[in-house]
Short mmCIF file of C-alpha atoms in Angstrom, two decimals:
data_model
loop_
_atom_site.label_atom_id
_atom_site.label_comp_id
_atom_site.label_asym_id
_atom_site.label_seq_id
_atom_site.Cartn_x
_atom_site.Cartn_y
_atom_site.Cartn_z
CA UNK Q 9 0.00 0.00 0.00
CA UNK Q 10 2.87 2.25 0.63
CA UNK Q 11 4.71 1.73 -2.58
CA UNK Q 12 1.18 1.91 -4.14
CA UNK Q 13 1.45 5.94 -2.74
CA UNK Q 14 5.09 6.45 -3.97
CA UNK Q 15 3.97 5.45 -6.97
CA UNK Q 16 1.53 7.52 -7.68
CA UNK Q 17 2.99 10.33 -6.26
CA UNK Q 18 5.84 10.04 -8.82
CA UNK Q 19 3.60 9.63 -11.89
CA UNK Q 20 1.19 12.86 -10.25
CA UNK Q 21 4.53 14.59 -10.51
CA UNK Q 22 5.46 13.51 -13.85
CA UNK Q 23 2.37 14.83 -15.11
CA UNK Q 24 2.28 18.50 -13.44
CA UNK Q 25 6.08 18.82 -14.38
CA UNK Q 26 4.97 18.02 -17.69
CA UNK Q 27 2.51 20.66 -17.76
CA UNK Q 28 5.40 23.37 -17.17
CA UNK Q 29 3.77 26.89 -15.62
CA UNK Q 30 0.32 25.63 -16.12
CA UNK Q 31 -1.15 24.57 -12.36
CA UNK Q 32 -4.44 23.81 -12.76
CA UNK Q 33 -4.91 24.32 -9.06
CA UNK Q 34 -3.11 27.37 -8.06
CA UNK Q 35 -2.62 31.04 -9.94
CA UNK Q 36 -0.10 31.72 -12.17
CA UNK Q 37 1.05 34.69 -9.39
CA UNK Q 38 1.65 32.13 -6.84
CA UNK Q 39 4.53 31.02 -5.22
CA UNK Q 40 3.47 27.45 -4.27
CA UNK Q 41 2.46 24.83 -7.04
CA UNK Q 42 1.15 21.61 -7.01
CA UNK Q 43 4.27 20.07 -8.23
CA UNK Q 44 5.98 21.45 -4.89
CA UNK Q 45 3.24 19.95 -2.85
CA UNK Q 46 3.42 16.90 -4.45
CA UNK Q 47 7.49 16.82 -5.13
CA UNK Q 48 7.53 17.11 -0.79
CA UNK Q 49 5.12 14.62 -0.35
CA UNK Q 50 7.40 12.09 -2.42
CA UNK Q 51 10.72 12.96 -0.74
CA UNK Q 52 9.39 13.14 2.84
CA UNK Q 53 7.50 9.82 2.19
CA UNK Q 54 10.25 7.83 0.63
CA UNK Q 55 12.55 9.44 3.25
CA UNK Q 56 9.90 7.86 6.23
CA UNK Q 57 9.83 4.37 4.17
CA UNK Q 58 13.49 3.96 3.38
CA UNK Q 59 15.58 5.98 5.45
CA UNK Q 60 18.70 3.75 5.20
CA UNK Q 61 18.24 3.97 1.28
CA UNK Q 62 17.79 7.47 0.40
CA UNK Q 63 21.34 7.79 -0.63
CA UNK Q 64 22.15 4.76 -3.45
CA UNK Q 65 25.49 3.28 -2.60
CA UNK Q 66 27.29 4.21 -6.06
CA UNK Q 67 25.97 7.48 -6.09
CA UNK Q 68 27.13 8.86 -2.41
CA UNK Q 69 30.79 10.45 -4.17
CA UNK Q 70 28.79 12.43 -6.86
CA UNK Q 71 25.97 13.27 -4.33
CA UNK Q 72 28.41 14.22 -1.97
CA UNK Q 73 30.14 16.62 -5.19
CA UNK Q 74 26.33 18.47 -5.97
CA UNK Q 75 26.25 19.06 -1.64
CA UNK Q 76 29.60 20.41 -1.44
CA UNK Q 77 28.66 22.94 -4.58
CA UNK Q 78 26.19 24.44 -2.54
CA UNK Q 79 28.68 25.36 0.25
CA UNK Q 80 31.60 26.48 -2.65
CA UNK Q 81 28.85 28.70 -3.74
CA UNK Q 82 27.70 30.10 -0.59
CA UNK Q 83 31.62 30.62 0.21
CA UNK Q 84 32.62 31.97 -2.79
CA UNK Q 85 29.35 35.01 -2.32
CA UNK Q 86 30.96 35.30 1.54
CA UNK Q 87 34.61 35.94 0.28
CA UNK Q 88 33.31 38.28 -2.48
CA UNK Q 89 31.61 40.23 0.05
CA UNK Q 90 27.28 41.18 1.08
CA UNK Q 91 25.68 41.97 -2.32
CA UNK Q 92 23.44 44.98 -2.09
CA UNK Q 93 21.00 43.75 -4.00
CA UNK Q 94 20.08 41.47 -0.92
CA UNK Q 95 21.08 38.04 -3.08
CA UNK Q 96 21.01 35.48 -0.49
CA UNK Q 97 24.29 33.41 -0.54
CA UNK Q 98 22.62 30.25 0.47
CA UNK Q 99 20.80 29.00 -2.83
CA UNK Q 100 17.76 26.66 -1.35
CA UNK Q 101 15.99 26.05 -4.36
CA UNK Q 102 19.25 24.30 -5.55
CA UNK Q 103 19.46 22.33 -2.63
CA UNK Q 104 16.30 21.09 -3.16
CA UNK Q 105 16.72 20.44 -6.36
CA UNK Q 106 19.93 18.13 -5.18
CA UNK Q 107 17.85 16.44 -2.38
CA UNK Q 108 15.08 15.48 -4.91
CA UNK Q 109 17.12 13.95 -7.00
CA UNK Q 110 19.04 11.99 -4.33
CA UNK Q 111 15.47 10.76 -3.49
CA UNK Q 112 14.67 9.99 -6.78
CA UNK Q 113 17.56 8.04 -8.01
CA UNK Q 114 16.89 6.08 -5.18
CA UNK Q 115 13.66 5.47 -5.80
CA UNK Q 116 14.36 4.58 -9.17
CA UNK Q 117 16.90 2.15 -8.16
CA UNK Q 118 14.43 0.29 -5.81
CA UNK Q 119 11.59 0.77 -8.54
CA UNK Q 120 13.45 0.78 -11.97
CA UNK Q 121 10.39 0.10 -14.03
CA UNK Q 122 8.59 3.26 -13.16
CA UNK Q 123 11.44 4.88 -14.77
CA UNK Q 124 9.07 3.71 -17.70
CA UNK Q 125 5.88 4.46 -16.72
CA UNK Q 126 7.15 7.76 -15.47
CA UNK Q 127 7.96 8.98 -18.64
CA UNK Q 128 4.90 7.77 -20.64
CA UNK Q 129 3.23 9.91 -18.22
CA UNK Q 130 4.90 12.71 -18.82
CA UNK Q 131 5.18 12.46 -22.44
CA UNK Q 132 1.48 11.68 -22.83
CA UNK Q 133 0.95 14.60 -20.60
CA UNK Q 134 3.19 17.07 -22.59
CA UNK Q 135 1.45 15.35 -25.79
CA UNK Q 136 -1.66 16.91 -24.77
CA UNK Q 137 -0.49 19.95 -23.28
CA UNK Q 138 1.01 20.69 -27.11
CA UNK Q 139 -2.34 20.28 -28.95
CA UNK Q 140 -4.11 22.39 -26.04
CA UNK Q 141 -1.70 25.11 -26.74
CA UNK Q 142 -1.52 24.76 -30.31
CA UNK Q 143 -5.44 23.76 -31.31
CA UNK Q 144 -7.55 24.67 -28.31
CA UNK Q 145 -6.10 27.47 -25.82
CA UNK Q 146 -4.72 29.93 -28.78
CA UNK Q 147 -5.33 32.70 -26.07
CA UNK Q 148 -2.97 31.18 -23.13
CA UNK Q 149 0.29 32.07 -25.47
CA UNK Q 150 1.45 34.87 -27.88
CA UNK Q 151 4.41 35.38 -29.83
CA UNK Q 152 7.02 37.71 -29.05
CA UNK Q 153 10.77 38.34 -30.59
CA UNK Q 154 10.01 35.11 -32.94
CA UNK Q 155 8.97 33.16 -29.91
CA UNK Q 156 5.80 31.47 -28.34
CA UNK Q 157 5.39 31.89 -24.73
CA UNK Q 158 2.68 29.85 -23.16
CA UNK Q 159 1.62 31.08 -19.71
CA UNK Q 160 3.95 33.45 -19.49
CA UNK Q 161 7.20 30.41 -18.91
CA UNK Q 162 10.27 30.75 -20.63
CA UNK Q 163 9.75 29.22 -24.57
CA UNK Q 164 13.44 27.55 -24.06
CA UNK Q 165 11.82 25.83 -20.47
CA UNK Q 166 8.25 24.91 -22.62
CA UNK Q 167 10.42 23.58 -25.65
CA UNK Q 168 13.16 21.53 -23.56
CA UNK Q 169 10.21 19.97 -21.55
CA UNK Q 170 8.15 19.02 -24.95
CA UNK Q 171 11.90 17.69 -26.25
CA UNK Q 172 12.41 15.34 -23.32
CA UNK Q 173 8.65 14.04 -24.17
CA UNK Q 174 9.53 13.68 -28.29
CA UNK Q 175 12.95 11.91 -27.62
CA UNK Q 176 11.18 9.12 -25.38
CA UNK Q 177 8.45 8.57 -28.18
CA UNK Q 178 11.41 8.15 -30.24
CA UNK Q 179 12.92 5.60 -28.33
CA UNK Q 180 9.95 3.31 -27.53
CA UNK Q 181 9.13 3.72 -31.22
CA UNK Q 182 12.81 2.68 -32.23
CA UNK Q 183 14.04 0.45 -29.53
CA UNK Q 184 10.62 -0.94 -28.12
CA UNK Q 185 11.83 -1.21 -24.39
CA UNK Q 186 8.48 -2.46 -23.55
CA UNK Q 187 7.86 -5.03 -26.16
CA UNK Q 188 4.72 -3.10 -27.17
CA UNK Q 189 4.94 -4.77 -31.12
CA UNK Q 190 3.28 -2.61 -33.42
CA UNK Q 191 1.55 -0.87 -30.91
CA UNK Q 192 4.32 0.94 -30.02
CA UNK Q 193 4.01 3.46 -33.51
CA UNK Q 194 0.95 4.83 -32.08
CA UNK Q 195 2.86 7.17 -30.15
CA UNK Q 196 4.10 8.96 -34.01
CA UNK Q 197 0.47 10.87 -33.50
CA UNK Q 198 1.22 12.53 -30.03
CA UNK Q 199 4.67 13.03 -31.41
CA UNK Q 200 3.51 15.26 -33.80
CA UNK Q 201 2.08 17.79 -31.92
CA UNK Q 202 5.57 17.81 -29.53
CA UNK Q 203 7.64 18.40 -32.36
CA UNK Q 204 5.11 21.75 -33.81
CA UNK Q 205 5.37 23.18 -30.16
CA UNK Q 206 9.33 22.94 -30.43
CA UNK Q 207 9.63 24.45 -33.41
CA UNK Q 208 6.72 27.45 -32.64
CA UNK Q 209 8.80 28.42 -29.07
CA UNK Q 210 11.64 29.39 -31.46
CA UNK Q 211 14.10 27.37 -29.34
CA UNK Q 212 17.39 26.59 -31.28
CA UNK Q 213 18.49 24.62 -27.89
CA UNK Q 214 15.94 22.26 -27.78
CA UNK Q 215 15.34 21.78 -31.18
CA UNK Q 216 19.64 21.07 -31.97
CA UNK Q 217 18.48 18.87 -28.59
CA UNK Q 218 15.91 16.83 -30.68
CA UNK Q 219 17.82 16.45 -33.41
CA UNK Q 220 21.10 15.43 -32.18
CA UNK Q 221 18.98 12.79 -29.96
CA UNK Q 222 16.96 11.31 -33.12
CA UNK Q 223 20.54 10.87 -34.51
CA UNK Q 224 22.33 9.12 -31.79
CA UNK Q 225 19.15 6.85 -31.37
CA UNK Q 226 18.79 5.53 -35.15
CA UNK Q 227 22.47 4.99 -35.37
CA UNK Q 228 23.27 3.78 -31.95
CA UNK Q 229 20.20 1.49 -31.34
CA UNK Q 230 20.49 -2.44 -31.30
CA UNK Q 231 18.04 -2.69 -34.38
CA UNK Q 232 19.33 -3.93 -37.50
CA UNK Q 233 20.56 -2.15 -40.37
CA UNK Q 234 17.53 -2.20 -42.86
CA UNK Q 235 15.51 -0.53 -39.70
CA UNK Q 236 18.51 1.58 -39.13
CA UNK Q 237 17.97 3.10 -42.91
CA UNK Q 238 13.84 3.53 -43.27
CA UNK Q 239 14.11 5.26 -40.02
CA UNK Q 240 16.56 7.66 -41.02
CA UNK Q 241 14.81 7.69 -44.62
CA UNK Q 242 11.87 8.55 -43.26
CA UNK Q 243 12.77 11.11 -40.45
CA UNK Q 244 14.49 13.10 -43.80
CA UNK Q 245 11.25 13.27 -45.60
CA UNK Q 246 9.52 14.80 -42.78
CA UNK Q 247 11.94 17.77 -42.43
CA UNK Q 248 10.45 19.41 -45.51
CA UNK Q 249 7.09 19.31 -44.58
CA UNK Q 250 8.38 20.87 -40.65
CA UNK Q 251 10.46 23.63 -43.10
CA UNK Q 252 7.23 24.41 -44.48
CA UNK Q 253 5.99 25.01 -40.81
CA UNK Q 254 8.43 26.93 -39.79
CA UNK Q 255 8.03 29.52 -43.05
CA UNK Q 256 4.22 29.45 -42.64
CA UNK Q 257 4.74 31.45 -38.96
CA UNK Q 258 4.86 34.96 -39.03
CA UNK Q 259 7.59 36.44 -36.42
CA UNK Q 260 8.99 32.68 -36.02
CA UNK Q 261 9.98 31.99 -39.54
CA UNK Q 262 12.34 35.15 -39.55
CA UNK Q 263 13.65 34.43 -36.00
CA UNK Q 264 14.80 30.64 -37.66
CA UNK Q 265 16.19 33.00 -40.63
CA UNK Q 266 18.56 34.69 -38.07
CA UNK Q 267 19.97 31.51 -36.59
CA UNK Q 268 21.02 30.37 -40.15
CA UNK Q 269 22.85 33.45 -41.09
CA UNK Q 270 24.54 32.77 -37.51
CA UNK Q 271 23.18 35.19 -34.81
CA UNK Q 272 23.08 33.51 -30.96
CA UNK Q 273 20.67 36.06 -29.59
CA UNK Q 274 23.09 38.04 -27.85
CA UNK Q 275 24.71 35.27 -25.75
CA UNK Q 276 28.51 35.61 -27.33
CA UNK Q 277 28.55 39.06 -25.57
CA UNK Q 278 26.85 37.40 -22.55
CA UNK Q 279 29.42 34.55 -22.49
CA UNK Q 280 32.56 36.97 -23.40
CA UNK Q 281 31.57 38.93 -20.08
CA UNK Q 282 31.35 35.71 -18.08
CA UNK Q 283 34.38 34.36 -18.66
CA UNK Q 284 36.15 37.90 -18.31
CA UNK Q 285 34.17 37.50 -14.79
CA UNK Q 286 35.67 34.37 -14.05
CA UNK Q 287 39.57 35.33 -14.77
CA UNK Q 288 38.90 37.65 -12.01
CA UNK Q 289 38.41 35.13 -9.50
CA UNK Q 290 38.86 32.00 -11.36
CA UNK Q 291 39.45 29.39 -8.02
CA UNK Q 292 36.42 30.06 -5.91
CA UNK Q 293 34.24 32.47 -8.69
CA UNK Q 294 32.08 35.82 -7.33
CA UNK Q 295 29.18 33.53 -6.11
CA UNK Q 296 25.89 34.09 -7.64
CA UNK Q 297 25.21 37.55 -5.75
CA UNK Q 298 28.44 38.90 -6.95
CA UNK Q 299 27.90 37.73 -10.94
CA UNK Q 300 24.41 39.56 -10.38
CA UNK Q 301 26.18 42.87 -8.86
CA UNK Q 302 28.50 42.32 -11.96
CA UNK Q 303 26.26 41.92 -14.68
CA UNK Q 304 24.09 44.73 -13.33
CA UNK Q 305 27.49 46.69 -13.42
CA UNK Q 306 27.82 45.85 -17.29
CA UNK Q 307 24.01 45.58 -18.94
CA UNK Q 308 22.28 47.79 -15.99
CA UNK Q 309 19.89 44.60 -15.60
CA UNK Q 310 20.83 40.72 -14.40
CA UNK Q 311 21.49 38.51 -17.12
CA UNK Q 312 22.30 34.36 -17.08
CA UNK Q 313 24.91 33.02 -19.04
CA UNK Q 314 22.79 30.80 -20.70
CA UNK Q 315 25.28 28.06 -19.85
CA UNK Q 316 25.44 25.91 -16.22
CA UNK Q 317 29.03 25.71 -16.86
CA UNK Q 318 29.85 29.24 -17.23
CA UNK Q 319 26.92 29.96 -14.95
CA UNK Q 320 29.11 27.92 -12.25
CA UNK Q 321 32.57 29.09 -13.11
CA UNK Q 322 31.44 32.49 -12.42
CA UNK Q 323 29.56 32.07 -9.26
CA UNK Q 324 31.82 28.79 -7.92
CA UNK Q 325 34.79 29.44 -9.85
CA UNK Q 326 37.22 25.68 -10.70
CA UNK Q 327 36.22 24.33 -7.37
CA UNK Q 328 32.20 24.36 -8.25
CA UNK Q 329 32.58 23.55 -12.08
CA UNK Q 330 35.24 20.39 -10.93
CA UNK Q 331 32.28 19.28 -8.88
CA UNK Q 332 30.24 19.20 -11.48
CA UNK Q 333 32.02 17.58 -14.30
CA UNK Q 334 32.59 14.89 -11.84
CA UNK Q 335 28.99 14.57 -11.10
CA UNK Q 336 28.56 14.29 -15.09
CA UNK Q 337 31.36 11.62 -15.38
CA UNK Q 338 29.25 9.08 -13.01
CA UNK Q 339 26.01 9.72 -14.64
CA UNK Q 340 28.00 9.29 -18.24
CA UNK Q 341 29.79 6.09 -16.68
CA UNK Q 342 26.38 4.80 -15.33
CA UNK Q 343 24.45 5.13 -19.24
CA UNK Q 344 27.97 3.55 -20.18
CA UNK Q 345 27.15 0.63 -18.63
CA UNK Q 346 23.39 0.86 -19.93
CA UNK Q 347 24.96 1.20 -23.49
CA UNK Q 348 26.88 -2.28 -22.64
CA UNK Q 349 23.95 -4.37 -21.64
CA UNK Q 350 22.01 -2.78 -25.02
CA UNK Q 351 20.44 0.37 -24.43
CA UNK Q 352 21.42 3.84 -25.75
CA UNK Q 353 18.33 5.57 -24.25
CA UNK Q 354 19.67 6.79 -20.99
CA UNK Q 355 23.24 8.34 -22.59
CA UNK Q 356 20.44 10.12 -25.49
CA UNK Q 357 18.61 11.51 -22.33
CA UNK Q 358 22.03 13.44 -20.69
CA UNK Q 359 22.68 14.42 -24.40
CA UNK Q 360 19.34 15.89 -25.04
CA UNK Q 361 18.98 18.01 -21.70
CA UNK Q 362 22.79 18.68 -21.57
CA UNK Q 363 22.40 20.62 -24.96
CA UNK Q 364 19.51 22.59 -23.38
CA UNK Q 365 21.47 23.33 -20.17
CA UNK Q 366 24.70 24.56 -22.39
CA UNK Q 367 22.19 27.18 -24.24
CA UNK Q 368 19.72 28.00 -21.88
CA UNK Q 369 19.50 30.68 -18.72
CA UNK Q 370 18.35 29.68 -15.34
CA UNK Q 371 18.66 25.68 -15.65
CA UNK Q 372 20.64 25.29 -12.59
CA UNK Q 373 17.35 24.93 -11.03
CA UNK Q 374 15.47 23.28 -13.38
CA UNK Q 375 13.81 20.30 -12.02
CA UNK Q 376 12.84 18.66 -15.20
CA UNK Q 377 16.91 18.20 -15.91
CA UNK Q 378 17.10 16.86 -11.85
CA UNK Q 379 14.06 14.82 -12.70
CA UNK Q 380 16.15 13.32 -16.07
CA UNK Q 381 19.21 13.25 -14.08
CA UNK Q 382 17.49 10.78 -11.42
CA UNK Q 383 16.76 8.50 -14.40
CA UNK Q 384 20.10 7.99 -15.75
CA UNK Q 385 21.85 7.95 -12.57
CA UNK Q 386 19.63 4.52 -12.12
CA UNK Q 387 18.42 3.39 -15.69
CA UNK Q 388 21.00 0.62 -15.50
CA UNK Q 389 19.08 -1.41 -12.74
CA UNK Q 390 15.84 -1.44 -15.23
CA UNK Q 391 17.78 -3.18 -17.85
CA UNK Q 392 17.99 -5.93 -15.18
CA UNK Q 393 14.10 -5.62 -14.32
CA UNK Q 394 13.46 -6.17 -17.58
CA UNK Q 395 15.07 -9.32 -18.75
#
């Protein structure tokens, strides 16, 4: 009866993480979500259940590694001195974002097939969010600077959480992990939707995301080589038709017209002024209330680097970005080893949200990449679970 709960509470949160901004239960104004309520009733749950588990033995180093980055950071802010802008030096929303994915990689590692049905959730939830947005709720989003925002979120945060959703389509429709047969193609018709969204938020990030993922899952798949080619044939043929999209919206189509003749929406000057940042303090960084003083300093207003490793260097200098890398390293190790025993899925998953942290502002914090992290941290136990 208890697992009954966790479970449900993890597919609950699958769905409203799914749904991005959109709380169907609280105002957009407010500070508390449902996702919050139901992301503490998880971790405090689990926590009561299995307290001698909540840390999974080959995951205590890198653990350890995303703890001590919130003390480097906190450290770094105290050495740089008390930011005027109030910026507290203890980040708690990263914390939390660290202790919920300590929870959940355990609780994916005791319960490796709801890695699975975690995901269809989501991806059936995000399936419908797409056509609600797109077909139904026309007045919950407009376009602005080539972009759709849908209520009022960040288009790079809507498209990266609609790319997550597309890329596991993808792989039950390529690899079948749950031996659906035929069935399994269904999923092309929520796809569809998914992949319009992407492309309408004007999100170069996500959609390089998508693409590089497709790529690494039609060559890298255990499939044979005839699959291997319609796949890939077919995929082409659908790019023209998505082209076509693309020209066919107003504001979007020219915002895809500057990204071919090269432009990066300002963030070369943004990343330029970061790293000049960093070589000022390049051990221990500013901390995250001296890059704000700094940036306010240089563009009169606070602006991310749009990149977690930059964003870190700055505000944790070596020390934080070491951390980090290392935390990578087991989670690339760990889809390694899922690779080995036959399944590329969980290595396509860090490539496809790692692209979107490298371009996108704010993702430090962004619990759909803890929430992916979680799986691939424990994806090789479900390879066992499924034999």
């Amino acid at each position: 009866m208890a697992n009954k709960l966790l479970h449900s509470l993890v597919l609950v949160f699958s769905v409203l993480l799914a749904l991005g901004s959109y709380d169907p239960f609280f105002p957009a104004a407010s500070q508390l979500t449902s996702s919050h309520i139901v992301l503490v009733l998880f971790v405090g749950s689990y926590s009561f259940l299995y307290p001698r588990s909540t840390i999974e033995g080959g995951m205590r180093a890198p653990v350890l590694a995303l703890f001590s980055i919130f003390f480097v950071l906190g450290l770094s802010q105290a050495f740089y001195g008390d930011s005027i802008y109030s910026i507290s030096p203890l980040n708690i929303k990263y914390l939390m974002c660290v202790i919920f994915f300590t929870v959940l990689s355990s609780y994916y590692s005791k319960f490796p097939i709801s890695i699975h049905y975690s995901l269809l959730f989501y991806s059936l939830s995000a399936a419908i969010f797409s056509m609600a947005v797109l077909y139904f709720f026309g007045g919950a989003s407009e376009i602005y600077k080539g972009q759709l925002i849908v209520f009022g979120e960040n288009p790079n945060s809507t498209a990266a959480r609609m790319a997550v959703a597309f890329v596991y389509v993808m792989s039950v429709c390529i690899q079948n992990p749950l031996t659906w047969g035929r069935t399994r193609y269904l999923l092309l018709l929520p796809a569809i939707p998914l992949i319009l969204l992407i492309v309408k938020s004007g999100s170069r990030g996500a959609l390089l995301a998508v693409m590089a993922s497709a790529i690494s899952l039609i060559v890298f798949s255990k499939i044979k080589r005839r699959h291997k080619f319609y796949t890939f044939t077919f995929s082409l043929m659908l790019l023209f038709p998505l082209f076509g999209y693309i020209a066919s919206i107003e504001g979007v189509s020219a915002r895809w017209e500057r990204v071919l003749e090269g432009d990066t929406a300002g963030r070369t000057e943004i990343w330029i002024d970061a790293v000049s940042i960093f070589l000022n303090s390049p051990v221990i960084g500013v901390g995250e209330g001296g890059y704000y003083e700094e940036m306010l300093v240089r563009y009169g207003s606070f602006i991310d680097t749009h990149n977690i490793i930059l964003y870190l260097a700055v505000s944790g200098g070596v020390v934080a970005v070491s951390l980090f890398m290392y935390f990578c390293y087991s989670l690339l190790s760990s889809a390694w080893r899922s690779f080995q025993g036959g399944d590329i899925f969980p290595f396509v998953l860090f490539l496809n949200i790692m692209i979107v942290a490298l371009k996108t502002g704010g993702v430090l914090t962004y619990l759909v990449m803890w929430y992916l992290f979680a799986m691939i941290a424990s994806y090789r136990r479900l390879l066992g679970a499924l034999e």
